[in-house]
Amino acid sequence: MMEITSHSSIPFCLLVSLLFCLCSSAAAANVTYDGRAIIIDGQRKLLISGSIHYPRSTAQMWPDLVKKAKEGGLDAIDTYIFWDSHEPRKREYNFEGDLDFINFIKIVQAAGLYVVLRIGPYVCAEWNYGGFPLWLHQIPGIQLRTNNDIYKAEMQTFTTLIVDMVKKENLLASQGGPIILTQIENEYGNFIDKYGDAGKQYLQWCVNMAVSLDVGVPWIMCQQADAPPPTINTCNGFYCHKFVPNREGSPKMWTENWTGWFQAWGDGQPHRPAEDVAYAVAYFFASGGTYQNYYMYHGGTNFARTSGGPFLVTSYDYDAPLDEYGNIKQPKWGHLKQLHSAIKLMEKALTYGDLNTTNIGNGVAVMKYSAEGSTSGCFLVNVNGSNDVTVTYNGNAYFVPGRSISVLPDCVQEAYNTAKVTTQTTLMINKPASSKFSWQWHPEKIKDTLKGKGSFSNNSLLEQIMTTGDTSDYLWYMTSVTLNQSDPLWNDTMNLRVQTKGHILHAYVNKHLIGSQYATKGNYKFDFRQATKFQVGHNVITLLSATDGLANYGAFFDMQRAGIDGGPVQIIGNGNHPLDLSNNTWSYKVGLNGERSQIYSPSSHHGAKWKSNTLPTNAPMTWYKTTFEVPAGNGGLVLDLEGMTKGQAWVNGKNIGRYWLSFIAGNNGCGPCDRRQPYNSDNCRTGCGKPSQRWYHVPRSYTTQGPNTLVLFEEVGGDVAQVNLQTVAVGTVCANVLEGSTLELSCQGEGSFTDIQFASFGNPQGSCGSFTKGSCDAPNALDVVKKACIGQSQCSIDVAESVFSSSGCSEPRKSLAVQAVC
Ligand SMILES: *[C@@H]1O[C@H](CO)[C@@H](O)[C@H](O)[C@H]1NC(C)=O
Ligand SMILES: *[C@@H]1O[C@H](CO)[C@@H](O)[C@H](O)[C@H]1NC(C)=O
Ligand SMILES: *[C@@H]1O[C@H](CO)[C@@H](O)[C@H](O)[C@H]1NC(C)=O
Ligand SMILES: *[C@@H]1O[C@H](CO)[C@@H](O)[C@H](O)[C@H]1NC(C)=O
Ligand SMILES: *[C@@H]1O[C@H](CO)[C@@H](O)[C@H](O)[C@H]1NC(C)=O
Ligand SMILES: *[C@@H]1O[C@H](CO)[C@@H](O)[C@H](O)[C@H]1NC(C)=O
Ligand SMILES: *[C@@H]1O[C@H](CO)[C@@H](O)[C@H](O)[C@H]1NC(C)=O
Ligand SMILES: CC(=O)N[C@H]1CO[C@H](CO)[C@@H](O)[C@@H]1O
């Protein structure tokens, strides 16, 4: 409360109005809902939201991301809360810097947008262990996501903490803040049956617990067909137009419309066409939807070891409208922005009006919303991918391409069609930003483990996650065995067999690396067998097991095991009787020495002597260090790790994530991408046959103006000489726009157009990067475009016959295609 003192020099009336302003700007909003929509202060709302997960970017990036989301036509930002990041050790909290979610919410609030807070605290999200801290797993007697008192107490403690923090800052709409919706649990409905009655009891408990927190805004549960009142069940998926809420009186809400897809090691990069996202969103609103959220609007990066999985890449770009570095991704961002403004014109009709659907046949329909006291709004829906149609409606003709939707906010003028993209396509390029790095190196000291010396021992083969508490990817398993030539199994070469639950194994016998093996995606258990020479007498077996992101999804995902866990570990020689070492005394060591001494940290006093002499190539278990300067500007910084194999990278002591370049994307999914076909995540990929991820985001806020330190840990062996720093910049800009529209091109704030590589008005073919002229082509197209664009940072051209010389043909729908360079 502001203190009013008598010697205040502010006139009383002004003071009163100032106070009034403070109060009114923080006026509580009444958020309710009915079967049509979320209602804010008595008004039904049509809400467009987008997910931005604060720990997948940096606090420095948040204001710009939120600004671009607002410019893209969003009303709300949706985020999860990431429990494991906030409470890495029990009752030790971190809400600072890039984890200051209160600051994130305030930035969204300052931009005038709403917030949808999905507390979970289970989040899935392709995030390590679904966002659960690993210490939960280590509490004796705990069972996660079911009717277990120990778990429920922890979930309640954390959820209450978050709600209290938010309340203290008055961030709930009921307090005048931006948070209009809150979520408890997440996609539990997909698996509730697997948890039996305990699952049902847990579900009801979640609802009671959430309601008792008295947030004053509705609680939602996504993918929860039986969401108990008063929570609202919402839909997640690529398409949600068929979704029906589980209760009359609940609005049709879409919490996760996947704008693309996440990527695993061994996959190409997923892309979902802008036309297809727009089609799904338009169809959802045409079918009575009133709240929809893009998952993701900005995907970002799985920094450090936050990537879930197992085997998910470090980038979480998701083919979202804002790319991993925060750049606007065109045409997706612009094409959706246009959709949002067209839909917003129909807010009243869509949320208050009645629907009259007229089926025209062949999968074509007119969907008309009419409300008293407002203009009617129409959608011309063509679900038939093989059928371009001209719809005649109220005497006007509308061209509706196959599998597309036209939006007519006044039922007369076509404001938008999901398949007619007038937004430019922008191809980003990477530009070199560093001279050759000068490297030092340091071998990870593994003498002790090669000798079999760990820090504790056990008479069995332990499960890895429980043993490490996920404090490191690495766990060493070591034992020794005495052999002699009169052993019945003796042979000059015998097989070492290790059965492991994954995810990666490196095996050493008598200090020699005898082999490595990785799990395959989806099947993390594997059998390692390698013939090797043992020696008479004492033999030491050293096994290094590594995890690569913990499971985040599925019934009982938290119980998935990793590491050699029971084995068996055997020596197989002559005869059928393997020598089983599983019940030997095993010695253990968690993590790497370099991790323990924080060798990657500029302030570490590990005493490691970095060597500058002959740089080893293809040396396993090696640390590399260099320094670099950061180029000026705001362009995204990326590390090109070509030449490296598998490991982690740190910039000024901050872990930018795991890398794994030897994991090559398979050949599936990189075929042609047809927007006329329903999208699924196995289509439309790029980069098959190449490393799944070659470039790694270095956030600008991790760097300084002085020299920066880069440290790599290479597990398998690589050629560090090829590593270099690059900046991400706008490269080629293209558009292909139908007659009757305006073609607009922009360098997106990075300089001006220097060259027009292609321009054709007529029936040009192909796409950005591979345009060719068709059978008709106006000869002056290149001149017109050059005149309008060269030297400009943006330009626009009316795509009309009158602007161009004769194209010499009677093509019914001509278009102008342009390819330009900034
Ligand atoms: C909030 O709105 C609902 C219906 O829209 C109404 O029933 C309720 O009284 C309102 N609450 C407040 C505190 O204004
Ligand atoms: C629905 O639209 C059709 C075609 O315009 C019209 O004939 C019909 O009367 C309308 N129905 C209602 C209930 O308004
Ligand atoms: C789609 O259009 C084609 C061509 O006009 C037609 O043969 C087919 O029956 C249509 N399919 C549906 C489901 O309407
Ligand atoms: C070996 O590990 C098991 C499982 O963690 C544990 O119960 C047992 O006490 C350990 N034994 C020794 C000797 O530490
Ligand atoms: C060799 O191994 C066999 C069988 O384990 C044992 O009986 C014998 O004593 C061993 N001999 C030597 C020299 O260690
Ligand atoms: C060792 O194993 C190989 C391959 O199985 C076999 O051919 C050979 O006879 C064995 N040597 C002895 C000494 O048993
Ligand atoms: C190892 O010990 C376990 C538990 O005591 C037992 O079930 C198993 O049979 C033993 N394995 C071998 C190969 O002796
Ligand atoms: C609700 C919904 O649409 N779920 C779908 C989401 O996408 C996955 C993967 O394509 C499908 O398996 C689900 O059915």
CSV table of N, CA and C in Angstrom, one decimal, residues 30-45 47 180-182 207 211 216-221 227-234 245-253 290-291 351:
chain,number,residue,atom,x,y,z
A,30,ASN,N,-12.9,-11.0,-13.6
A,30,ASN,CA,-13.7,-12.2,-13.2
A,30,ASN,C,-13.7,-13.2,-14.4
A,31,VAL,N,-12.9,-14.3,-14.2
A,31,VAL,CA,-12.7,-15.2,-15.3
A,31,VAL,C,-13.6,-16.4,-15.0
A,32,THR,N,-14.6,-16.6,-15.9
A,32,THR,CA,-15.5,-17.8,-15.8
A,32,THR,C,-15.6,-18.4,-17.2
A,33,TYR,N,-16.5,-19.3,-17.4
A,33,TYR,CA,-16.7,-19.9,-18.7
A,33,TYR,C,-18.1,-20.5,-18.8
A,34,ASP,N,-18.5,-20.7,-20.0
A,34,ASP,CA,-19.7,-21.4,-20.2
A,34,ASP,C,-19.4,-22.4,-21.4
A,35,GLY,N,-20.5,-23.0,-22.0
A,35,GLY,CA,-20.3,-23.9,-23.1
A,35,GLY,C,-19.7,-23.3,-24.3
A,36,ARG,N,-19.7,-22.0,-24.4
A,36,ARG,CA,-19.2,-21.3,-25.6
A,36,ARG,C,-17.8,-20.9,-25.5
A,37,ALA,N,-17.4,-20.3,-24.3
A,37,ALA,CA,-16.1,-19.6,-24.3
A,37,ALA,C,-15.7,-19.4,-22.8
A,38,ILE,N,-14.4,-19.0,-22.7
A,38,ILE,CA,-13.9,-18.4,-21.5
A,38,ILE,C,-14.6,-17.0,-21.4
A,39,ILE,N,-15.1,-16.6,-20.2
A,39,ILE,CA,-15.7,-15.3,-20.1
A,39,ILE,C,-14.9,-14.4,-19.2
A,40,ILE,N,-14.5,-13.3,-19.7
A,40,ILE,CA,-13.7,-12.4,-18.8
A,40,ILE,C,-14.5,-11.1,-18.6
A,41,ASP,N,-14.8,-10.9,-17.4
A,41,ASP,CA,-15.7,-9.7,-17.0
A,41,ASP,C,-17.0,-9.7,-17.8
A,42,GLY,N,-17.6,-10.8,-17.9
A,42,GLY,CA,-18.9,-10.9,-18.5
A,42,GLY,C,-18.9,-11.0,-20.1
A,43,GLN,N,-17.7,-10.9,-20.7
A,43,GLN,CA,-17.6,-11.0,-22.1
A,43,GLN,C,-17.0,-12.3,-22.5
A,44,ARG,N,-17.7,-13.0,-23.4
A,44,ARG,CA,-17.1,-14.2,-24.0
A,44,ARG,C,-15.9,-13.8,-24.9
A,45,LYS,N,-14.8,-14.6,-24.7
A,45,LYS,CA,-13.6,-14.3,-25.4
A,45,LYS,C,-13.1,-15.3,-26.4
A,47,LEU,N,-9.8,-16.6,-27.7
A,47,LEU,CA,-8.4,-16.5,-27.2
A,47,LEU,C,-7.4,-17.3,-28.0
A,180,ILE,N,-5.1,-16.2,-16.4
A,180,ILE,CA,-6.6,-16.4,-16.6
A,180,ILE,C,-6.9,-17.9,-16.4
A,181,LEU,N,-6.0,-18.8,-16.5
A,181,LEU,CA,-6.2,-20.2,-16.4
A,181,LEU,C,-5.1,-20.9,-15.7
A,182,THR,N,-5.4,-21.9,-14.9
A,182,THR,CA,-4.3,-22.7,-14.3
A,182,THR,C,-4.5,-24.1,-14.6
A,207,VAL,N,-8.0,-32.6,-8.2
A,207,VAL,CA,-9.0,-31.6,-8.4
A,207,VAL,C,-9.3,-30.9,-7.0
A,211,VAL,N,-8.6,-27.0,-6.2
A,211,VAL,CA,-9.7,-26.1,-5.9
A,211,VAL,C,-9.4,-25.5,-4.5
A,216,GLY,N,-9.1,-18.5,-7.9
A,216,GLY,CA,-10.1,-17.6,-8.4
A,216,GLY,C,-10.2,-17.5,-9.9
A,217,VAL,N,-9.5,-18.4,-10.6
A,217,VAL,CA,-9.6,-18.6,-12.0
A,217,VAL,C,-9.9,-20.1,-12.3
A,218,PRO,N,-10.4,-20.4,-13.5
A,218,PRO,CA,-10.7,-21.9,-13.7
A,218,PRO,C,-9.4,-22.7,-13.8
A,219,TRP,N,-9.6,-24.0,-13.3
A,219,TRP,CA,-8.5,-25.0,-13.5
A,219,TRP,C,-8.8,-25.8,-14.7
A,220,ILE,N,-7.8,-26.1,-15.5
A,220,ILE,CA,-8.0,-27.0,-16.7
A,220,ILE,C,-7.2,-28.3,-16.5
A,221,MET,N,-7.6,-29.3,-17.2
A,221,MET,CA,-6.9,-30.6,-17.2
A,221,MET,C,-6.9,-31.0,-18.7
A,227,ALA,N,-12.4,-35.4,-16.6
A,227,ALA,CA,-12.0,-34.4,-15.6
A,227,ALA,C,-13.1,-34.0,-14.7
A,228,PRO,N,-12.9,-34.2,-13.4
A,228,PRO,CA,-14.1,-33.9,-12.5
A,228,PRO,C,-14.3,-32.4,-12.4
A,229,PRO,N,-15.6,-32.1,-12.2
A,229,PRO,CA,-15.9,-30.7,-12.0
A,229,PRO,C,-15.2,-30.1,-10.8
A,230,PRO,N,-14.8,-28.9,-10.7
A,230,PRO,CA,-15.1,-27.9,-11.7
A,230,PRO,C,-14.0,-27.7,-12.8
A,231,THR,N,-13.1,-28.7,-12.9
A,231,THR,CA,-12.0,-28.5,-13.9
A,231,THR,C,-12.6,-28.7,-15.3
A,232,ILE,N,-11.9,-28.1,-16.3
A,232,ILE,CA,-12.3,-28.2,-17.7
A,232,ILE,C,-11.3,-29.1,-18.4
A,233,ASN,N,-11.9,-30.1,-19.1
A,233,ASN,CA,-11.1,-31.0,-20.0
A,233,ASN,C,-10.8,-30.2,-21.3
A,234,THR,N,-9.5,-30.3,-21.7
A,234,THR,CA,-9.1,-29.7,-23.0
A,234,THR,C,-8.4,-30.6,-23.9
A,245,PRO,N,-16.1,-31.3,-25.4
A,245,PRO,CA,-15.8,-31.2,-24.0
A,245,PRO,C,-16.7,-32.3,-23.2
A,246,ASN,N,-16.2,-32.7,-22.1
A,246,ASN,CA,-16.8,-33.8,-21.4
A,246,ASN,C,-18.1,-33.4,-20.6
A,247,ARG,N,-18.4,-32.1,-20.5
A,247,ARG,CA,-19.6,-31.7,-19.8
A,247,ARG,C,-20.2,-30.5,-20.6
A,248,GLU,N,-21.5,-30.5,-20.6
A,248,GLU,CA,-22.2,-29.4,-21.1
A,248,GLU,C,-21.8,-28.2,-20.2
A,249,GLY,N,-21.6,-27.0,-20.8
A,249,GLY,CA,-21.2,-25.9,-20.0
A,249,GLY,C,-19.7,-25.7,-20.0
A,250,SER,N,-19.0,-26.7,-20.6
A,250,SER,CA,-17.5,-26.4,-20.7
A,250,SER,C,-17.2,-26.0,-22.1
A,251,PRO,N,-16.3,-25.0,-22.3
A,251,PRO,CA,-16.0,-24.5,-23.6
A,251,PRO,C,-15.1,-25.5,-24.3
A,252,LYS,N,-15.0,-25.4,-25.6
A,252,LYS,CA,-14.2,-26.3,-26.4
A,252,LYS,C,-12.8,-25.6,-26.5
A,253,MET,N,-11.8,-26.2,-25.8
A,253,MET,CA,-10.5,-25.6,-25.7
A,253,MET,C,-9.4,-26.5,-26.1
A,290,THR,N,-13.0,-21.9,-29.0
A,290,THR,CA,-12.8,-20.4,-28.7
A,290,THR,C,-11.5,-20.1,-28.0
A,291,TYR,N,-10.8,-21.2,-27.6
A,291,TYR,CA,-9.4,-21.0,-27.0
A,291,TYR,C,-8.5,-22.0,-27.7
A,351,THR,N,-18.5,-16.4,-30.7
A,351,THR,CA,-18.7,-16.7,-29.3
A,351,THR,C,-20.2,-16.6,-28.8
